[in-house]
Coordinates of C-alpha atoms in Angstrom, one line a residue:
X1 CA 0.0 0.0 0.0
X2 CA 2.6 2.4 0.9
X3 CA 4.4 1.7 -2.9
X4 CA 1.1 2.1 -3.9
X5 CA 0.2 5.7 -2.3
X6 CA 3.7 7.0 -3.6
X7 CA 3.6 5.7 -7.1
X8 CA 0.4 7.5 -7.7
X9 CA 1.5 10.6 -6.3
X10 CA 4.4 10.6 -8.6
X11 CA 1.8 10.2 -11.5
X12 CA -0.7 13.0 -10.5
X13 CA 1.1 16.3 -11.2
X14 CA 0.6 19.8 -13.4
X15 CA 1.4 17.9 -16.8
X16 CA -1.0 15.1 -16.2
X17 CA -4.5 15.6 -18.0
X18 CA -6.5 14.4 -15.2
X19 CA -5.4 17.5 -13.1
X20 CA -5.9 19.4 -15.7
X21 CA -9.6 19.2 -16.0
X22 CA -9.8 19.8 -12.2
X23 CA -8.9 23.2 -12.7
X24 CA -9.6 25.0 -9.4
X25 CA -12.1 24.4 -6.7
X26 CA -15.3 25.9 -7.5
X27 CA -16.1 29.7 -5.3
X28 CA -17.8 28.1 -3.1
X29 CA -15.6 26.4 -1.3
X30 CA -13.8 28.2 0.8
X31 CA -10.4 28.0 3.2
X32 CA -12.4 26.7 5.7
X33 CA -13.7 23.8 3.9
X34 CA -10.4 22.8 2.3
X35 CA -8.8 23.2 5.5
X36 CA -11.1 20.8 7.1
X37 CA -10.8 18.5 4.0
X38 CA -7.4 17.9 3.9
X39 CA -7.1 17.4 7.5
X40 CA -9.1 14.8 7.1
X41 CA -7.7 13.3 4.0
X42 CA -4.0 13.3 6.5
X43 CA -5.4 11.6 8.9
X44 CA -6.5 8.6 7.0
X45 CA -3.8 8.3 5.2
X46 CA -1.8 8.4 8.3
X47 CA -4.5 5.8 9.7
X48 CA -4.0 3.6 6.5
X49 CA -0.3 4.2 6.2
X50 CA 0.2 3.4 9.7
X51 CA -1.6 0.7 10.0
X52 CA -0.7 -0.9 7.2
X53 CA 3.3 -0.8 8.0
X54 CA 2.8 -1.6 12.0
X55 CA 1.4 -5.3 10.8
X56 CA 4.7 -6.2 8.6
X57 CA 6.9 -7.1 11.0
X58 CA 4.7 -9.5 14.0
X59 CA 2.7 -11.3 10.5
X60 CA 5.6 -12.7 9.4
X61 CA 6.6 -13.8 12.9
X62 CA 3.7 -15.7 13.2
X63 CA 3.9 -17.1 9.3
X64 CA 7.1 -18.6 10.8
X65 CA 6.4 -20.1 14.2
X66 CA 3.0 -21.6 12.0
X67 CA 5.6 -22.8 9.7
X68 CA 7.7 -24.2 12.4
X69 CA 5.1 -25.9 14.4
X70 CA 4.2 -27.9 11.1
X71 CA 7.4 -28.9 10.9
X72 CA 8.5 -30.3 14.0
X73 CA 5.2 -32.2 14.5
X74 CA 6.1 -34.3 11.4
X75 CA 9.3 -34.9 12.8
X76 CA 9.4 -35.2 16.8
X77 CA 6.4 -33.9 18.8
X78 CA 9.7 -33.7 21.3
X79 CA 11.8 -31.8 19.9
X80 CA 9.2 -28.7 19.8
X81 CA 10.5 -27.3 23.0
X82 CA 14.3 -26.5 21.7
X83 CA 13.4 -26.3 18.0
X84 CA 15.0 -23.9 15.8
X85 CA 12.8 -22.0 13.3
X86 CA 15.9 -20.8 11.1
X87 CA 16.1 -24.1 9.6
X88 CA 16.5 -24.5 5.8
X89 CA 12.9 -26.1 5.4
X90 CA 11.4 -23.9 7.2
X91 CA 12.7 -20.3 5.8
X92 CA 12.1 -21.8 2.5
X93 CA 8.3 -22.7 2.8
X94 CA 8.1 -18.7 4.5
X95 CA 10.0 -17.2 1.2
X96 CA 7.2 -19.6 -0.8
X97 CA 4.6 -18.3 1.3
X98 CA 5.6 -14.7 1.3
X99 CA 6.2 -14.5 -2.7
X100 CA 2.7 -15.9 -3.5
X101 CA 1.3 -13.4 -1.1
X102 CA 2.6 -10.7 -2.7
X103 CA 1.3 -12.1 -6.0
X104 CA -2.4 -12.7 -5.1
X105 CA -1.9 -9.2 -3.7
X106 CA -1.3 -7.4 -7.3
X107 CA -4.2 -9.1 -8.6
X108 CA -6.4 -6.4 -7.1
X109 CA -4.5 -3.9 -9.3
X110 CA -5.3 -5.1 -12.3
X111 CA -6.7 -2.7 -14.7
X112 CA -9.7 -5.1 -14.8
X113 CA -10.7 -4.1 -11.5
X114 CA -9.6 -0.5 -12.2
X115 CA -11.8 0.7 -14.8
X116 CA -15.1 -0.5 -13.7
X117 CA -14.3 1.2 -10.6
X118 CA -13.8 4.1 -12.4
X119 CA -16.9 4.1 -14.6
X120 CA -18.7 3.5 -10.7
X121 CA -16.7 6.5 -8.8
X122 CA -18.5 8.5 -11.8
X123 CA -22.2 8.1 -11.3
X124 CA -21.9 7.0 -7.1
X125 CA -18.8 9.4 -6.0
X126 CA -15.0 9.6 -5.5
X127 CA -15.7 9.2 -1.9
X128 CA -18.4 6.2 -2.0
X129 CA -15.4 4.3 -4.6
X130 CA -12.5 5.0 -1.7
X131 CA -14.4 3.9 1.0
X132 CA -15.8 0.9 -0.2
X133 CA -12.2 0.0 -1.5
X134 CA -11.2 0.8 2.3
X135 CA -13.7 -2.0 3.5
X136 CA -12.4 -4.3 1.3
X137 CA -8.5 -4.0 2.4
X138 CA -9.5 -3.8 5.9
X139 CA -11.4 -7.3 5.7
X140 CA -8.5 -8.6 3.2
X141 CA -6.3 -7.9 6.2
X142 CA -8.8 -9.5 8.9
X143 CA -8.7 -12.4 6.6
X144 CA -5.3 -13.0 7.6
X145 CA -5.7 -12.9 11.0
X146 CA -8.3 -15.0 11.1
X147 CA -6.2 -17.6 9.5
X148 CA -3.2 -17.5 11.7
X149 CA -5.4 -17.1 14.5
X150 CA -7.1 -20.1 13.8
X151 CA -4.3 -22.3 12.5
X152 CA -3.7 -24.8 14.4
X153 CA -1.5 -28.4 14.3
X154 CA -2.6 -30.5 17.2
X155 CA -5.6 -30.0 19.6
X156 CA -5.4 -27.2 22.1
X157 CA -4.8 -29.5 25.2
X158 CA -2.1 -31.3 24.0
X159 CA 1.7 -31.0 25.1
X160 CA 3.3 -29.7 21.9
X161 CA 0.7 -26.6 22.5
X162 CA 2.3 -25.7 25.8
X163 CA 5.4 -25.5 24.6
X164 CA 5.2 -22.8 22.3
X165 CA 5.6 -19.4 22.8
X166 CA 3.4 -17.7 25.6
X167 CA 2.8 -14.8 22.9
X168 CA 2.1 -17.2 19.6
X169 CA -0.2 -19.5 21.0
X170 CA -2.0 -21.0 18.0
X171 CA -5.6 -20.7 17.5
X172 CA -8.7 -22.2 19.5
X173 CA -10.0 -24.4 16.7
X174 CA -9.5 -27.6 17.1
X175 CA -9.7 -28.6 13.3
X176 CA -6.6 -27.4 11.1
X177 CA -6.8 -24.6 8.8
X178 CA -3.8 -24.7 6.2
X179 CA -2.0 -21.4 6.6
X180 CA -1.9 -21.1 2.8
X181 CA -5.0 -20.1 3.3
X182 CA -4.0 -16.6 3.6
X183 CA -3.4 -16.0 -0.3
X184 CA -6.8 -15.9 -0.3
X185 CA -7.2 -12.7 1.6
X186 CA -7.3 -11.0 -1.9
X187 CA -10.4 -11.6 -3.2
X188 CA -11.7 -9.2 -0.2
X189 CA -10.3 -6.4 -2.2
X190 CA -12.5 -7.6 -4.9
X191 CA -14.6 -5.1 -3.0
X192 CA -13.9 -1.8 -4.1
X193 CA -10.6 -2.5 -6.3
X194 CA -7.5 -2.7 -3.7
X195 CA -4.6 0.1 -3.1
X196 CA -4.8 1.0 -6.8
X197 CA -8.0 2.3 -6.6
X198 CA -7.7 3.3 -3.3
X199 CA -4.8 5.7 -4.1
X200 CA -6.6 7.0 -7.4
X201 CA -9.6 8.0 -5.7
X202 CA -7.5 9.5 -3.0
X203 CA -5.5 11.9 -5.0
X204 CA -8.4 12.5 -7.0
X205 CA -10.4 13.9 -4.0
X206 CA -7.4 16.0 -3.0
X207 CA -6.8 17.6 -6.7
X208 CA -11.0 18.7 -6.7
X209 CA -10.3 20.5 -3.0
X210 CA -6.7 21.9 -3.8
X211 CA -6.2 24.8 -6.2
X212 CA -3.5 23.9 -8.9
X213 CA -0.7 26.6 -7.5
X214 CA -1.2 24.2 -4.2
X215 CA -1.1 20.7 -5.3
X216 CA 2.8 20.2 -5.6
X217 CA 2.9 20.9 -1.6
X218 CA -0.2 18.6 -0.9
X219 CA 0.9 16.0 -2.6
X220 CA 4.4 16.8 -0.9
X221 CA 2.8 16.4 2.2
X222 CA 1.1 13.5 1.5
X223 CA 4.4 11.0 0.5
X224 CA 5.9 12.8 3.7
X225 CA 3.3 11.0 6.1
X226 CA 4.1 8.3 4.0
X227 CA 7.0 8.1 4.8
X228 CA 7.0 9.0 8.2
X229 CA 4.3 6.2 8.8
X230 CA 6.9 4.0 7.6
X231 CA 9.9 5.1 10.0
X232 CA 7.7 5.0 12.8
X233 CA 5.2 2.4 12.4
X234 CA 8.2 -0.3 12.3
X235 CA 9.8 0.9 15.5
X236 CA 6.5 0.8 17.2
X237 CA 6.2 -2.3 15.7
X238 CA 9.2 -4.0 17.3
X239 CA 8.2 -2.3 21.1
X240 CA 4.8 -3.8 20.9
X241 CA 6.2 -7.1 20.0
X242 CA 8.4 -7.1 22.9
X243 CA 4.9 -7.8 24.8
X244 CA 2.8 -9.8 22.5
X245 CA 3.4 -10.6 19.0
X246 CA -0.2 -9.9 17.7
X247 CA -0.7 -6.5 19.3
X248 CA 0.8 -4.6 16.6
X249 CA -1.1 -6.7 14.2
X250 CA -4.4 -5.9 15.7
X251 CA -3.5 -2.5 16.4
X252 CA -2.6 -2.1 12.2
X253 CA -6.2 -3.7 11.6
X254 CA -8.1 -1.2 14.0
X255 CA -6.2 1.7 12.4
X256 CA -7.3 0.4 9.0
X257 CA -11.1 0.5 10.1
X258 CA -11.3 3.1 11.3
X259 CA -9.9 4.8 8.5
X260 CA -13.3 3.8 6.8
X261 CA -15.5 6.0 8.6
X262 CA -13.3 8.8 8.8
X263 CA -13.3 8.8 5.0
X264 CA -17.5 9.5 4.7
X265 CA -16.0 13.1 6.0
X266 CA -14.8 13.8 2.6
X267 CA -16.7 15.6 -0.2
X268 CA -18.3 13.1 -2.6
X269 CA -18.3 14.9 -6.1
X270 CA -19.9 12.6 -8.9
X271 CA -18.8 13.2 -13.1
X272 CA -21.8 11.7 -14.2
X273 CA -22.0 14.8 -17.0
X274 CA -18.3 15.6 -16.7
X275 CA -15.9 15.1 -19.8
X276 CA -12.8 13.7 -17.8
X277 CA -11.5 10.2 -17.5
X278 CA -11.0 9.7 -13.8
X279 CA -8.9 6.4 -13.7
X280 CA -6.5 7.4 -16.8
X281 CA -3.3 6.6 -14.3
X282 CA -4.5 3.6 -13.0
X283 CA -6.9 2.4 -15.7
X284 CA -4.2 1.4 -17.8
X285 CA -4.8 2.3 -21.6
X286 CA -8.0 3.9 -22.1
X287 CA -9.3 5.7 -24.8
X288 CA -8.0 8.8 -24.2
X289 CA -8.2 10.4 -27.7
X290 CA -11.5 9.3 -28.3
X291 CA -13.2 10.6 -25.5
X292 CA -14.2 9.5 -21.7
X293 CA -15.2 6.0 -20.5
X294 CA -18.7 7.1 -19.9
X295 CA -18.7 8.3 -23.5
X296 CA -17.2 5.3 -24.6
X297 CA -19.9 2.9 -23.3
X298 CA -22.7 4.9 -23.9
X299 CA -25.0 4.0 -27.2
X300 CA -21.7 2.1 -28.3
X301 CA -21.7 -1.9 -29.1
X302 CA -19.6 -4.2 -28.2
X303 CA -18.0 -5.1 -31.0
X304 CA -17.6 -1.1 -31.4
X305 CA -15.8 -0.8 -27.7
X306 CA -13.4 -3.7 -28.6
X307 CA -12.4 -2.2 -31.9
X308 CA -11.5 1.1 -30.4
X309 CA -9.5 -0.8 -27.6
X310 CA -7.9 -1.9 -30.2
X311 CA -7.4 1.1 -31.7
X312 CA -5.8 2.3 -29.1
X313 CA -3.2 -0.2 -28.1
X314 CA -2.3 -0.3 -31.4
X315 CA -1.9 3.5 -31.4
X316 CA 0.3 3.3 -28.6
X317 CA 2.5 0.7 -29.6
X318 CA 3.4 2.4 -32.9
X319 CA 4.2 5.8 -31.0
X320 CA 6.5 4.0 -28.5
X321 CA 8.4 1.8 -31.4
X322 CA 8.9 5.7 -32.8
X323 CA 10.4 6.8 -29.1
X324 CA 13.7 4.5 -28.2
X325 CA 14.3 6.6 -25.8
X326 CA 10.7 6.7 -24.1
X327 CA 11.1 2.4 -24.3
X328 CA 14.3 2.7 -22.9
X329 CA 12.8 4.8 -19.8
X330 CA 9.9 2.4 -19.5
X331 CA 12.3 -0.5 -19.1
X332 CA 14.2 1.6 -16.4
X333 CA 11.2 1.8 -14.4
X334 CA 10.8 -2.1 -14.7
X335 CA 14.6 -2.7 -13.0
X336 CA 14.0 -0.1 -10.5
X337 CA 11.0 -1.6 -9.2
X338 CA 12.3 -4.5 -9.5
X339 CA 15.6 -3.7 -7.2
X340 CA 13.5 -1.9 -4.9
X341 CA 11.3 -5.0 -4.6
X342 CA 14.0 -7.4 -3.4
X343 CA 14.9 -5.2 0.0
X344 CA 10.8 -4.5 0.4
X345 CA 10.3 -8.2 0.3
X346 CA 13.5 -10.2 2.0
X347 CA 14.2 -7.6 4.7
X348 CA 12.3 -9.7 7.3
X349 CA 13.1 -12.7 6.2
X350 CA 16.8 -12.2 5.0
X351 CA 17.9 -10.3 8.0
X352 CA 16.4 -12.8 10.3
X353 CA 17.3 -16.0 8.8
X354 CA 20.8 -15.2 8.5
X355 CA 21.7 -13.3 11.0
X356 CA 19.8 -14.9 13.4
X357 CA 18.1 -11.6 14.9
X358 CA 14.5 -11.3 16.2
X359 CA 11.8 -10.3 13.2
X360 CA 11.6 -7.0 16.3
X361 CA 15.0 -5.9 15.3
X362 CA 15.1 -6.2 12.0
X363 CA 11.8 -3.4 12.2
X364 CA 14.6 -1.3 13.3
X365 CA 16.4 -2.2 10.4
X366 CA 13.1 -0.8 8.2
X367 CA 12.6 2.4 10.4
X368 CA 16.7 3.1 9.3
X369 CA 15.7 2.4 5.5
X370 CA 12.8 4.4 5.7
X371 CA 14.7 7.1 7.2
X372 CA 17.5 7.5 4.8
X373 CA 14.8 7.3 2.1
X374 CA 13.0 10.6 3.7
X375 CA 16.3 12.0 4.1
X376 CA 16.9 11.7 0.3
X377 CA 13.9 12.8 -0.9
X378 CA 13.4 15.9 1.1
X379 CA 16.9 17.3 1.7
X380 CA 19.5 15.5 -0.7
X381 CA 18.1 15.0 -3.9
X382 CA 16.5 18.6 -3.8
X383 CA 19.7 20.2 -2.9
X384 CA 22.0 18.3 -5.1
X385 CA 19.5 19.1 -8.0
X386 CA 19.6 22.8 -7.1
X387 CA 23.6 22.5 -7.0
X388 CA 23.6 21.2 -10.4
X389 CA 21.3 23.7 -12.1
X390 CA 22.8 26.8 -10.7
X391 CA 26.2 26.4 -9.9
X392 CA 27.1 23.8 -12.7
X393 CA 24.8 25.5 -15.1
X394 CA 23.2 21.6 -16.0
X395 CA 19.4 21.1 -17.5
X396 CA 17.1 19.9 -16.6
X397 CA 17.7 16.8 -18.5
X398 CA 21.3 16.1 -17.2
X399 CA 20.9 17.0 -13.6
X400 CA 17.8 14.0 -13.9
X401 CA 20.6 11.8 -15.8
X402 CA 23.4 12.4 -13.1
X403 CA 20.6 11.6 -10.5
X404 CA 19.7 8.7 -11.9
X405 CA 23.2 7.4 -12.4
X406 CA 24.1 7.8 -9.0
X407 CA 21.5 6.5 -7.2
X408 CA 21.5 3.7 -9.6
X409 CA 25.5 3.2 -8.8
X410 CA 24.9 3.6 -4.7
X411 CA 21.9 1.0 -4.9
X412 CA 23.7 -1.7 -7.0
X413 CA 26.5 -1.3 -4.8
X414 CA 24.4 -1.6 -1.3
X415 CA 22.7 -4.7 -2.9
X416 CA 25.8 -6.7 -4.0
X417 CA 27.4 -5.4 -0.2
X418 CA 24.2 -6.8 1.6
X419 CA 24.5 -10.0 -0.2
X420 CA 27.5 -10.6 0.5
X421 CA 27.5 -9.5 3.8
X422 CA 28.7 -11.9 6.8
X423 CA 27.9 -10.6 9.7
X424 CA 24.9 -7.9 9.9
X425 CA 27.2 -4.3 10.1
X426 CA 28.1 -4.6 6.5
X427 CA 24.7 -5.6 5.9
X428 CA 23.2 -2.0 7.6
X429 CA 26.0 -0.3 5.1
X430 CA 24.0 -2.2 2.3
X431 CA 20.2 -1.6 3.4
X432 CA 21.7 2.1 3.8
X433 CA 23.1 2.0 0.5
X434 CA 19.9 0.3 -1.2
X435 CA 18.0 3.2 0.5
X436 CA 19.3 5.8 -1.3
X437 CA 17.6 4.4 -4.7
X438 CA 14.4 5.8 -3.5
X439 CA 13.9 9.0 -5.5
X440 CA 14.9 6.7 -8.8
X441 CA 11.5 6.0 -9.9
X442 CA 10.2 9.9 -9.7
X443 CA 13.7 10.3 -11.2
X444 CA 12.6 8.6 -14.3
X445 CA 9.2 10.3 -15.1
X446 CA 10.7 13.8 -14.4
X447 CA 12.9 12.0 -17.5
X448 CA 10.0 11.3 -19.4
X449 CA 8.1 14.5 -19.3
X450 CA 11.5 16.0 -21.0
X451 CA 11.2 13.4 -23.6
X452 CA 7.2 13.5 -24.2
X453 CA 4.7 15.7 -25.2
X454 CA 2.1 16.8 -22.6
X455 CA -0.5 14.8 -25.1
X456 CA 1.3 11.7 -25.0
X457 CA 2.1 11.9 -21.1
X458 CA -0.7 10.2 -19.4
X459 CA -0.7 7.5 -22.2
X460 CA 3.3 7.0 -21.1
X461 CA 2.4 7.7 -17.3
X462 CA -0.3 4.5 -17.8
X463 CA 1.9 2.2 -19.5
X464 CA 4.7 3.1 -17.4
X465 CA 2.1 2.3 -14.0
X466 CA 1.0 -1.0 -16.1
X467 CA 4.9 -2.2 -16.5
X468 CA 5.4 -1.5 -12.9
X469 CA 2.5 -3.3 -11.6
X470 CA 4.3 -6.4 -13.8
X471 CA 7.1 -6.5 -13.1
X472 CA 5.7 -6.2 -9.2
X473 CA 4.4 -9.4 -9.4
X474 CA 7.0 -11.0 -11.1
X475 CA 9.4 -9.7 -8.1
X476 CA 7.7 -11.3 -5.5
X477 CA 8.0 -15.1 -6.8
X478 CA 11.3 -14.2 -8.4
X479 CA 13.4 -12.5 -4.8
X480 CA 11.3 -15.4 -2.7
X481 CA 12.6 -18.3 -4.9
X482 CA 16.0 -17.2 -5.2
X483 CA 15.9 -16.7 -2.1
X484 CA 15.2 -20.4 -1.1
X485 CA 17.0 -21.9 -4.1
X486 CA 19.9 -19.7 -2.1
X487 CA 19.3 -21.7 1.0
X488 CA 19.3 -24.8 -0.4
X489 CA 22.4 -24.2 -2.7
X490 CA 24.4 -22.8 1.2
X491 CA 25.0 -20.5 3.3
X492 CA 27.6 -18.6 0.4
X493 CA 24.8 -17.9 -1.6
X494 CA 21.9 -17.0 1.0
X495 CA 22.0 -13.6 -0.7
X496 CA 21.5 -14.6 -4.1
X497 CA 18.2 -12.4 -4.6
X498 CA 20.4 -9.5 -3.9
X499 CA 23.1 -10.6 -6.2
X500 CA 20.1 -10.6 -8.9
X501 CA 19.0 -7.3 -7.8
X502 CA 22.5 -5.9 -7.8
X503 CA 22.6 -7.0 -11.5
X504 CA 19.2 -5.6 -12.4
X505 CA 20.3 -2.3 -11.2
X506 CA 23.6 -2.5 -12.8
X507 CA 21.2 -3.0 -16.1
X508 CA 19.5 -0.2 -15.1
X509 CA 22.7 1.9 -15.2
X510 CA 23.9 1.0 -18.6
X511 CA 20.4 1.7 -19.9
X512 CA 20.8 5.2 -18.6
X513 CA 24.1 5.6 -20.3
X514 CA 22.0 5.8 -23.8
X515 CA 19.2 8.3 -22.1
X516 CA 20.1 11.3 -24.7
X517 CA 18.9 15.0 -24.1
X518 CA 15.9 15.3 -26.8
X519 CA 16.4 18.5 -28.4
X520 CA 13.3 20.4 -28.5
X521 CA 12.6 23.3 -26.7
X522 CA 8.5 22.7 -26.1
X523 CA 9.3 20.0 -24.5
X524 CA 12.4 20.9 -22.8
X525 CA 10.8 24.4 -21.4
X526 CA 8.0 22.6 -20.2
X527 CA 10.4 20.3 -18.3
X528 CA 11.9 22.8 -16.8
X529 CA 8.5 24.1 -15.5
X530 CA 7.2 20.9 -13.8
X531 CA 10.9 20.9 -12.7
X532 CA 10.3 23.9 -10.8

């Protein structure tokens, strides 16, 4: 979710049509009401955000003692008392489980879901469509405590229960439900559409209540609580779970609900006569040349609605085999996410399993991450840009490029160093190092506005989101298997996803290398306007 929240934001800016059309609030809406609006749009994000990140850390915990118990009851019943959850087995069925999870979890963000949702938030409201997708993640997440809660391996009375931990007692059921159970939880988020819709109808809400002058610093603030959910949400994380292992969990899911009402605060405009095609980001491609979606399916036939689908895939494949450059960006954005992936998804099982620290710990480990990353985003990046431009007299396009190529260089490099790292000091160098790759993907578009037209920008913006969301669900299966095949091959290559990501990045670098200035001065001037 928090990807989620800050991939949109990165999409919804001056040059994007959709903002476009929501010009400025209308008259009668004054300070007051705006004021009130986006104090309540912060605090369920915050709610969301918070809640979301506190749960992380304690759910994998349990996924591994579940693990574990499974284990050792096919083995010795006796051996429970002294077992050792860092065994090969065991770490590899959590990677298996943990990689699938994060699979059934993109299905959500399909563009399937997306655009129906987005025909919907037209006629019922942006604020009906976010708070039903609200319900949806908030049971999606209940449905995974209900399964660990109720997993259970032998009857409640029996020996092997009273040797487990005091905090991770399983559940009172006395009939086993099979922990795999939890890659279920998605079809909860049928309801409503998941985080992708969730963040669309979000920022949506905030661009119809925010004049355009303001939006950069809303938004601004917005990926700040982000971020500062996810620095502090971990480190809460790992105090709670010094007392019980599911009171952060809980805590997360309470959060998450009660996000839901807070959210029937918010204004609920409906564009049931307006001319603007609300899910163009996370819609995927829509017809965007050819009108709205409610235009679209309005007195047209099927067979009409699938030829102009067509049309329009067709359309934009011919102008991206034109634009090398554009492709080569797009493919960027793939290895980035990718990269960032492997540390979002191993960091509570890598750090862990090899280094044999508590899943409480290695929150801290997140909360340092998370920290660099805010560090980078706000201070750094902006400075070192500024530097660039003004002292060193670079554009807009080669200040991006330098960016780019540094972060790229820093994050390859804390990959391969956390890999190969021994002991866990060099392996806080590396999570440092991986950190400092987080401005990369905003990095890229700002990239792509200097190589595009304003008119061909949301098409870009919605492939670009599409590729992402791919290459997204690829990463999960991919980090999580290598990561097992690692285990299984020794202890030399336990950090063999980050080897992988190390040379994804490095890919990433060298594709960067060909990024050329595009010499036209619409483009460029524009650029330098969103740059500002």
């Amino acid at each position: 979710m928090q990807a989620e929240i800050m991939e949109r934001e990165g999409d919804f800016d001056e040059s994007s049509p959709l903002i476009a059309h929501h010009s400025s609030p209308p008259a009668n809406r004054g300070i007051d009401h705006q004021r009130r609006v986006l104090f309540v749009a912060y605090l369920v994000i915050i709610c969301v955000m918070f809640g979301d990140c506190v749960q992380l850390s304690p759910r994998i915990e349990v996924y591994e003692t579940i693990l574990c118990d499974q284990y050792y009851s096919k083995i010795d019943t006796h051996l429970m008392q002294g077992r050792n959850c860092k065994v090969k087995a065991v770490q590899q069925e959590l990677a298996t489980l943990r990689g699938v999870e994060r699979l059934t979890e993109l299905i959500p963000r399909s563009a399937v879901l997306a655009i129906p949702y987005g025909i919907a938030a037209k006629k019922y409201g942006h604020r009906t469509i976010l708070t039903l997708a609200l319900l949806g993640i908030a049971l999606a997440e209940t449905w995974g405590l209900f399964v660990c809660e109720h997993t259970t391996v032998f009857p409640k009375h029996s020996t092997v229960v009273r040797y487990a931990p005091a905090n991770i007692q399983p559940g009172w059921f006395s009939e086993f439900l099979p922990i795999r159970l939890i890659w279920a939880r998605w079809g909860w988020q049928l309801l409503g559409g998941g985080s992708s819709v969730t963040a669309t109808m979000f920022f949506l809400i905030l661009a119809d209540v925010t004049p355009v002058e303001s939006r950069t610093i809303v938004f601004f603030r917005v990926h700040a609580a982000v971020m500062v959910a996810g620095i502090l949400a971990p480190i809460s994380a790992s105090y709670l779970m010094g007392h019980n292992v599911w009171l952060p969990w809980v805590l997360g899911e309470v959060l998450i609900f009660i996000s839901v009402p807070l959210t029937l605060l918010l204004p609920n405009r409906k564009d049931e006569s307006s001319p603007e095609d609300d899910l163009n980001d996370a819609g995927g491609l829509q017809s965007r040349q050819n009108g709205d979606i409610a235009t679209m399916h309005k007195g047209v036939s099927m067979k009409e609605r699938v030829f102009a689908s067509v049309q329009d895939i067709t359309s934009t494949s011919s102008f991206l085999a034109a634009n090398v450059q554009v492709v080569l960006l797009l493919f960027m954005a793939v290895l980035i996410q990718l990269g960032n992936d492997s540390l979002t998804l191993l960091l509570f099982i890598y750090v862990p399993g090899r280094y044999h620290w508590s899943f409480a710990r290695a929150g801290y480990l997140w909360s340092l991450g998370a920290a660099v990353q805010l560090f980078l985003l706000i201070l750094l990046l902006p400075l070192t840009g500024h530097v660039l431009l003004k002292y060193f007299h670079f554009s807009p396009h080669a200040k991006d490029r330098v960016l780019v190529l540094a972060s790229s260089a820093l994050m390859a490099t804390g990959a391969m160093c956390l890999g190969l790292a021994p002991e866990i000091g060099p392996a806080v160098i590396g999570i440092i190092l991986m950190s400092c790759g987080a401005g990369l993907l905003s990095l890229v578009r700002s990239l792509v506005t200097l190589h595009v037209s304003s008119e061909d920008l949301s098409v870009v913006f919605s492939v670009m989101s599409m590729m992402i969301v791919i290459s997204a669900a690829v990463g999960g299966p991919l980090f999580n298997e290598t990561y097992a095949a690692g285990l299984r091959l020794g202890r030399m290559w336990y950090g063999l996803p980050f080897f992988i990501a190390a040379g994804l990045v490095a890919l990433e670098f060298v594709l960067a290398l060909f990024i050329r200035e595009k010499h036209d001065t619409s483009i460029i001037g524009q650029g330098e306007d969103d740059s500002a």
